Amino acid sequence: MVTGAAGFIGAAVAERLCARGDEVLGIDNLNDYYQVSLKHDRVAHVREAAPDAFAFKQVDFSDWDALSAALDGEDFDSIVHLGAQAGVRYSLENPRAYVEANLMGHVNMLEVARHRDSAHMVYASSSSVYGGNDKLPFSVEDRTDHPVSLYAATKKADELMSETYAHLYRTPLTGLRFFTVYGPWGRPDMALWLFTDAILSGRPIKVFNEGEMWRDFTFIDDIVSGVVACLDKPPADDGAEKAGGSVKPHALYNIGNHRSEKLTRVIELIEQACGKKAEVQLMPMQPGDVEKTYADIDAIQRDIGYQPTTSIEQGIPQFVEWYRAYHKV
């Protein structure tokens, strides 16, 4: 089962699992955080690629009764839990959405994994758990006690709740701290989409912290390869210390590109791919944002064999090409 199957990463993971011969049940509540039409199009894209291997149900996994009813009679041996209320900035406006989806929703999925004796649940955490840490690159061994947004706090809470389930019920769990994922079928609230849309439309782009921003941009294909590889290797219940420090069957990994790119360089590459210059508005730092992210991926390389291969010089033109084709611009 893949939650958030109409989302950016969820749809891509579902497609990859189907392509290798797995049968996938995708669930998503299709909320209107961004345009629902894109979510429907992602689901249709996965269905088209794997009509016999992919099934989809619209359900809100934060609603236990609705979730239980939707899963009645469904059979699955493992879970990739990618559904969440995403976005740092929106958490300042609508905190309850994050509590419902990311806290209640996560507990519900842990309960599903426990009661169905799942072989493994891989779940989405976030690089935002590192908060304002200024030691770079971020390591899974670093402390994550000082989140700077409610979104980050909910993701940290998910990790803590998962640790208790691994301890109490020995449920094998792997949390993935994603670093700025981008690529075809991406999210409209992310910088790459916003910048591409503005440049092609002739509108100015807003660049925060006066342009002094760095992100570990990770291409969707690399992320999906990492998610699937993790799914295939549940942490052992052997008392040994796992990545992230647990001695339970619970591992935590950074999943990024292991390169921190300055935002101004990303804008240059979008300009090149669009064939147009950007009109830039330099803005102050946004509340809840951080200046730099940079993933130390030693643990996931060592344990899982994860190796990102796509540079932003390769990945950004692929996103812009998809964007133009999708929007016919």
Short mmCIF file of C-alpha atoms in Angstrom, two decimals:
data_model
loop_
_atom_site.label_atom_id
_atom_site.label_comp_id
_atom_site.label_asym_id
_atom_site.label_seq_id
_atom_site.Cartn_x
_atom_site.Cartn_y
_atom_site.Cartn_z
CA MET A 1 0.00 0.00 0.00
CA VAL A 2 1.21 3.49 -0.88
CA THR A 3 -0.35 6.48 0.91
CA GLY A 4 -0.25 9.88 -0.75
CA ALA A 5 -0.45 8.01 -4.05
CA ALA A 6 -1.78 11.10 -5.86
CA GLY A 7 1.13 13.14 -4.53
CA PHE A 8 4.44 13.87 -6.21
CA ILE A 9 6.62 11.21 -4.57
CA GLY A 10 3.79 8.77 -3.87
CA ALA A 11 2.69 8.54 -7.51
CA ALA A 12 6.28 8.06 -8.67
CA VAL A 13 6.89 5.31 -6.09
CA ALA A 14 3.65 3.56 -7.03
CA GLU A 15 4.61 3.65 -10.70
CA ARG A 16 8.09 2.20 -10.00
CA LEU A 17 6.70 -0.59 -7.78
CA CYS A 18 4.16 -1.55 -10.45
CA ALA A 19 6.85 -1.47 -13.13
CA ARG A 20 8.92 -4.04 -11.27
CA GLY A 21 5.96 -6.39 -10.83
CA ASP A 22 4.38 -5.42 -7.51
CA GLU A 23 0.67 -4.86 -7.09
CA VAL A 24 -0.06 -1.51 -5.45
CA LEU A 25 -3.07 -0.16 -3.60
CA GLY A 26 -2.78 3.63 -3.61
CA ILE A 27 -4.76 5.82 -1.21
CA ASP A 28 -5.05 9.60 -1.06
CA ASN A 29 -7.67 12.05 0.19
CA LEU A 30 -7.14 14.34 -2.85
CA ASN A 31 -7.27 17.49 -0.70
CA ASP A 32 -7.14 20.95 -2.26
CA TYR A 33 -3.84 22.18 -0.75
CA TYR A 34 -2.90 22.63 -4.41
CA GLN A 35 -4.88 22.00 -7.60
CA VAL A 36 -6.67 18.66 -7.41
CA SER A 37 -6.53 18.28 -11.19
CA LEU A 38 -2.77 17.62 -10.97
CA LYS A 39 -3.41 14.85 -8.43
CA HIS A 40 -6.03 13.25 -10.68
CA ASP A 41 -3.59 13.46 -13.60
CA ARG A 42 -0.84 11.74 -11.59
CA VAL A 43 -3.19 8.89 -10.66
CA ALA A 44 -4.29 8.57 -14.29
CA HIS A 45 -0.63 8.49 -15.37
CA VAL A 46 0.14 5.60 -12.99
CA ARG A 47 -3.04 3.74 -14.02
CA GLU A 48 -2.13 4.12 -17.68
CA ALA A 49 1.34 2.68 -17.07
CA ALA A 50 0.07 -0.24 -14.98
CA PRO A 51 -3.67 -0.80 -15.47
CA ASP A 52 -3.66 -4.30 -13.97
CA ALA A 53 -1.25 -3.67 -11.09
CA PHE A 54 -2.50 -0.37 -9.61
CA ALA A 55 -5.72 0.22 -7.68
CA PHE A 56 -6.68 3.56 -6.15
CA LYS A 57 -9.05 4.58 -3.36
CA GLN A 58 -9.88 8.09 -2.22
CA VAL A 59 -9.79 8.04 1.57
CA ASP A 60 -8.52 10.28 4.37
CA PHE A 61 -6.10 8.18 6.43
CA SER A 62 -6.47 10.56 9.39
CA ASP A 63 -10.09 9.34 9.69
CA TRP A 64 -9.77 5.92 11.34
CA ASP A 65 -13.29 4.73 10.58
CA ALA A 66 -13.06 5.72 6.92
CA LEU A 67 -9.59 4.17 6.61
CA SER A 68 -10.67 0.91 8.24
CA ALA A 69 -13.69 0.66 5.93
CA ALA A 70 -11.58 1.36 2.84
CA LEU A 71 -9.00 -1.28 3.77
CA ASP A 72 -11.52 -3.96 4.70
CA GLY A 73 -10.91 -6.94 2.44
CA GLU A 74 -7.69 -5.44 1.02
CA ASP A 75 -4.50 -7.48 1.30
CA PHE A 76 -1.00 -5.95 1.39
CA ASP A 77 2.24 -7.04 3.04
CA SER A 78 4.10 -3.72 3.33
CA ILE A 79 3.40 0.01 3.42
CA VAL A 80 5.02 3.10 1.97
CA HIS A 81 3.48 5.95 3.95
CA LEU A 82 4.16 9.14 2.01
CA GLY A 83 0.85 10.94 2.54
CA ALA A 84 1.09 14.08 4.68
CA GLN A 85 0.14 17.70 4.88
CA ALA A 86 3.25 19.14 3.29
CA GLY A 87 4.80 22.60 3.16
CA VAL A 88 6.58 24.70 5.77
CA ARG A 89 4.88 28.04 5.04
CA TYR A 90 1.30 26.74 4.99
CA SER A 91 1.82 25.34 8.51
CA LEU A 92 1.87 28.95 9.75
CA GLU A 93 -1.62 29.49 8.31
CA ASN A 94 -3.37 26.18 9.00
CA PRO A 95 -1.70 24.32 11.88
CA ARG A 96 -4.66 21.98 12.49
CA ALA A 97 -4.29 20.45 9.04
CA TYR A 98 -0.80 19.32 10.04
CA VAL A 99 -1.93 17.87 13.37
CA GLU A 100 -4.71 15.88 11.68
CA ALA A 101 -2.75 14.53 8.71
CA ASN A 102 0.74 14.22 10.16
CA LEU A 103 -0.02 13.17 13.75
CA MET A 104 -3.41 11.40 13.69
CA GLY A 105 -2.72 10.11 10.20
CA HIS A 106 0.67 8.72 11.18
CA VAL A 107 -0.70 6.97 14.28
CA ASN A 108 -3.43 5.43 12.13
CA MET A 109 -0.87 4.06 9.69
CA LEU A 110 1.25 2.70 12.54
CA GLU A 111 -1.90 0.95 13.81
CA VAL A 112 -2.55 -0.53 10.36
CA ALA A 113 1.05 -1.78 10.19
CA ARG A 114 0.80 -3.26 13.69
CA HIS A 115 -2.55 -5.00 13.33
CA ARG A 116 -1.72 -6.39 9.91
CA ASP A 117 1.73 -7.51 11.04
CA SER A 118 3.29 -5.64 8.12
CA ALA A 119 6.69 -6.80 6.95
CA HIS A 120 7.88 -3.17 6.80
CA MET A 121 6.55 0.38 6.77
CA VAL A 122 8.68 3.06 5.15
CA TYR A 123 7.45 6.53 6.06
CA ALA A 124 8.20 10.10 5.04
CA SER A 125 10.02 12.32 7.48
CA SER A 126 11.70 15.55 6.36
CA SER A 127 14.99 17.43 6.36
CA SER A 128 13.06 20.17 8.16
CA VAL A 129 13.51 18.24 11.45
CA TYR A 130 17.06 19.65 11.59
CA GLY A 131 15.60 23.10 12.23
CA GLY A 132 18.19 25.83 12.49
CA ASN A 133 21.16 23.45 12.83
CA ASP A 134 24.24 25.17 11.45
CA LYS A 135 26.51 22.10 11.37
CA LEU A 136 26.66 20.98 7.75
CA PRO A 137 26.04 18.49 6.27
CA PHE A 138 23.09 17.34 8.41
CA SER A 139 23.70 13.85 9.82
CA VAL A 140 21.06 11.42 11.13
CA GLU A 141 23.11 11.36 14.34
CA ASP A 142 22.56 15.13 14.88
CA ARG A 143 20.06 16.29 17.50
CA THR A 144 16.71 17.46 16.13
CA ASP A 145 15.14 19.07 19.18
CA HIS A 146 14.61 22.60 17.87
CA PRO A 147 12.23 22.67 14.89
CA VAL A 148 11.49 26.10 13.42
CA SER A 149 8.08 25.24 11.92
CA LEU A 150 5.06 23.22 13.02
CA TYR A 151 5.49 21.05 9.92
CA ALA A 152 8.96 20.10 11.16
CA ALA A 153 7.64 19.44 14.65
CA THR A 154 4.99 17.03 13.30
CA LYS A 155 7.63 15.13 11.32
CA LYS A 156 9.86 14.86 14.40
CA ALA A 157 6.83 13.60 16.34
CA ASP A 158 6.25 10.94 13.66
CA GLU A 159 9.78 9.67 14.20
CA LEU A 160 9.25 9.49 17.97
CA MET A 161 5.91 7.68 17.65
CA SER A 162 7.49 5.24 15.22
CA GLU A 163 10.24 4.51 17.74
CA THR A 164 7.64 3.56 20.35
CA TYR A 165 5.85 1.23 17.92
CA ALA A 166 9.14 -0.42 16.99
CA HIS A 167 9.81 -0.88 20.72
CA LEU A 168 6.35 -2.04 21.83
CA TYR A 169 5.26 -4.10 18.84
CA ARG A 170 8.58 -4.77 17.02
CA THR A 171 7.07 -3.34 13.83
CA PRO A 172 9.89 -2.81 11.27
CA LEU A 173 9.93 0.90 10.38
CA THR A 174 12.16 3.15 8.28
CA GLY A 175 11.86 6.93 8.31
CA LEU A 176 13.25 8.90 5.38
CA ARG A 177 14.25 12.54 5.83
CA PHE A 178 13.65 13.89 2.32
CA PHE A 179 15.71 16.82 1.03
CA THR A 180 14.06 19.18 -1.52
CA VAL A 181 12.68 16.74 -4.08
CA TYR A 182 12.03 18.01 -7.61
CA GLY A 183 11.34 16.73 -11.10
CA PRO A 184 8.49 15.91 -13.51
CA TRP A 185 5.03 15.80 -11.87
CA GLY A 186 6.39 17.97 -9.04
CA ARG A 187 4.54 20.13 -6.53
CA PRO A 188 3.22 23.60 -7.45
CA ASP A 189 4.15 25.04 -4.03
CA MET A 190 7.86 24.25 -4.50
CA ALA A 191 10.41 26.83 -5.67
CA LEU A 192 11.25 25.11 -8.95
CA TRP A 193 7.62 25.09 -10.11
CA LEU A 194 6.96 28.63 -8.86
CA PHE A 195 10.06 30.00 -10.59
CA THR A 196 9.41 28.17 -13.87
CA ASP A 197 5.78 29.30 -13.93
CA ALA A 198 6.71 32.94 -13.23
CA ILE A 199 9.56 33.08 -15.75
CA LEU A 200 7.47 31.56 -18.56
CA SER A 201 4.57 33.89 -17.68
CA GLY A 202 6.77 36.99 -17.51
CA ARG A 203 6.10 37.59 -13.80
CA PRO A 204 8.78 38.44 -11.25
CA ILE A 205 10.06 35.69 -8.93
CA LYS A 206 10.42 36.14 -5.18
CA VAL A 207 13.78 35.02 -3.85
CA PHE A 208 13.95 34.90 -0.07
CA ASN A 209 16.81 35.79 2.27
CA GLU A 210 18.13 38.16 -0.44
CA GLY A 211 19.16 35.08 -2.48
CA GLU A 212 21.38 33.64 0.26
CA MET A 213 19.65 30.25 0.25
CA TRP A 214 21.11 26.78 -0.33
CA ARG A 215 19.18 23.53 -0.82
CA ASP A 216 20.11 19.90 -1.37
CA PHE A 217 18.00 19.44 -4.52
CA THR A 218 17.26 15.75 -5.15
CA PHE A 219 15.80 14.45 -8.42
CA ILE A 220 12.64 12.36 -8.18
CA ASP A 221 14.13 9.27 -9.90
CA ASP A 222 16.94 9.14 -7.33
CA ILE A 223 14.45 9.53 -4.47
CA VAL A 224 12.25 6.72 -5.79
CA SER A 225 15.24 4.40 -6.14
CA GLY A 226 16.11 5.09 -2.52
CA VAL A 227 12.56 4.56 -1.25
CA VAL A 228 12.19 1.23 -3.05
CA ALA A 229 15.63 0.03 -1.93
CA CYS A 230 14.75 0.87 1.68
CA LEU A 231 11.42 -0.93 1.38
CA ASP A 232 13.27 -4.08 0.31
CA LYS A 233 15.55 -3.96 3.35
CA PRO A 234 13.61 -3.67 6.63
CA PRO A 235 15.71 -2.99 9.72
CA ALA A 236 16.45 -6.19 11.64
CA ASP A 237 15.14 -6.78 15.15
CA ASP A 238 18.59 -7.81 16.37
CA GLY A 239 19.39 -5.27 19.11
CA ALA A 240 22.08 -3.66 16.98
CA GLU A 241 22.14 0.13 16.69
CA LYS A 242 20.48 1.36 13.51
CA ALA A 243 21.03 4.58 11.58
CA GLY A 244 19.51 7.30 13.75
CA GLY A 245 20.48 5.55 16.99
CA SER A 246 17.61 3.10 17.63
CA VAL A 247 18.32 -0.42 18.84
CA LYS A 248 14.77 -1.41 17.86
CA PRO A 249 13.76 -2.36 14.28
CA HIS A 250 13.59 1.34 13.35
CA ALA A 251 16.04 3.15 11.06
CA LEU A 252 16.25 6.81 10.07
CA TYR A 253 17.99 7.95 6.90
CA ASN A 254 18.70 11.18 5.09
CA ILE A 255 17.76 10.83 1.44
CA GLY A 256 19.25 13.66 -0.60
CA ASN A 257 21.73 14.44 -3.34
CA HIS A 258 24.65 15.20 -0.97
CA ARG A 259 25.20 18.53 -2.72
CA SER A 260 23.97 21.88 -1.45
CA GLU A 261 23.18 24.20 -4.36
CA LYS A 262 22.80 27.97 -4.13
CA LEU A 263 19.34 29.10 -5.21
CA THR A 264 20.78 31.66 -7.63
CA ARG A 265 22.47 28.79 -9.54
CA VAL A 266 19.15 26.95 -9.73
CA ILE A 267 17.50 30.09 -11.14
CA GLU A 268 20.23 30.34 -13.81
CA LEU A 269 19.51 26.76 -14.92
CA ILE A 270 15.75 27.41 -15.06
CA GLU A 271 16.41 30.55 -17.15
CA GLN A 272 18.55 28.54 -19.55
CA ALA A 273 15.91 25.80 -19.87
CA CYS A 274 13.10 28.36 -20.36
CA GLY A 275 15.14 30.51 -22.73
CA LYS A 276 14.10 33.60 -20.73
CA LYS A 277 15.66 35.74 -18.01
CA ALA A 278 13.99 36.01 -14.63
CA GLU A 279 12.89 39.27 -13.09
CA VAL A 280 14.06 38.80 -9.49
CA GLN A 281 12.57 40.36 -6.36
CA LEU A 282 14.90 39.88 -3.40
CA MET A 283 12.90 39.31 -0.21
CA PRO A 284 13.75 38.89 3.49
CA MET A 285 13.84 35.45 5.15
CA GLN A 286 10.43 33.81 5.60
CA PRO A 287 9.32 32.68 9.09
CA GLY A 288 9.87 28.96 9.54
CA ASP A 289 12.41 28.74 6.72
CA VAL A 290 16.08 27.79 7.00
CA GLU A 291 19.05 29.16 5.09
CA LYS A 292 20.82 25.93 4.18
CA THR A 293 20.08 22.22 3.84
CA TYR A 294 22.71 19.64 3.02
CA ALA A 295 22.32 15.87 3.47
CA ASP A 296 24.97 13.57 4.87
CA ILE A 297 23.92 10.33 3.14
CA ASP A 298 26.69 8.05 4.46
CA ALA A 299 24.22 5.87 6.43
CA ILE A 300 21.84 5.14 3.54
CA GLN A 301 24.78 4.57 1.18
CA ARG A 302 26.33 2.11 3.63
CA ASP A 303 23.16 0.21 4.58
CA ILE A 304 21.02 0.36 1.45
CA GLY A 305 23.45 1.14 -1.38
CA TYR A 306 21.65 4.36 -2.27
CA GLN A 307 23.56 6.46 -4.78
CA PRO A 308 22.00 9.57 -6.36
CA THR A 309 23.16 10.12 -9.93
CA THR A 310 21.26 13.18 -11.23
CA SER A 311 22.84 16.63 -10.99
CA ILE A 312 20.71 19.78 -11.13
CA GLU A 313 22.32 20.48 -14.52
CA GLN A 314 20.60 17.28 -15.76
CA GLY A 315 17.45 17.36 -13.65
CA ILE A 316 16.24 20.95 -13.98
CA PRO A 317 15.96 20.86 -17.80
CA GLN A 318 13.95 17.62 -17.47
CA PHE A 319 11.52 19.34 -15.09
CA VAL A 320 11.12 22.40 -17.33
CA GLU A 321 10.58 20.18 -20.38
CA TRP A 322 7.85 18.26 -18.52
CA TYR A 323 6.29 21.51 -17.22
CA ARG A 324 6.05 22.99 -20.71
CA ALA A 325 4.54 19.81 -22.13
CA TYR A 326 2.04 19.45 -19.26
CA HIS A 327 0.89 23.07 -19.53
CA LYS A 328 1.36 23.28 -23.33
CA VAL A 329 3.52 26.43 -23.01
#
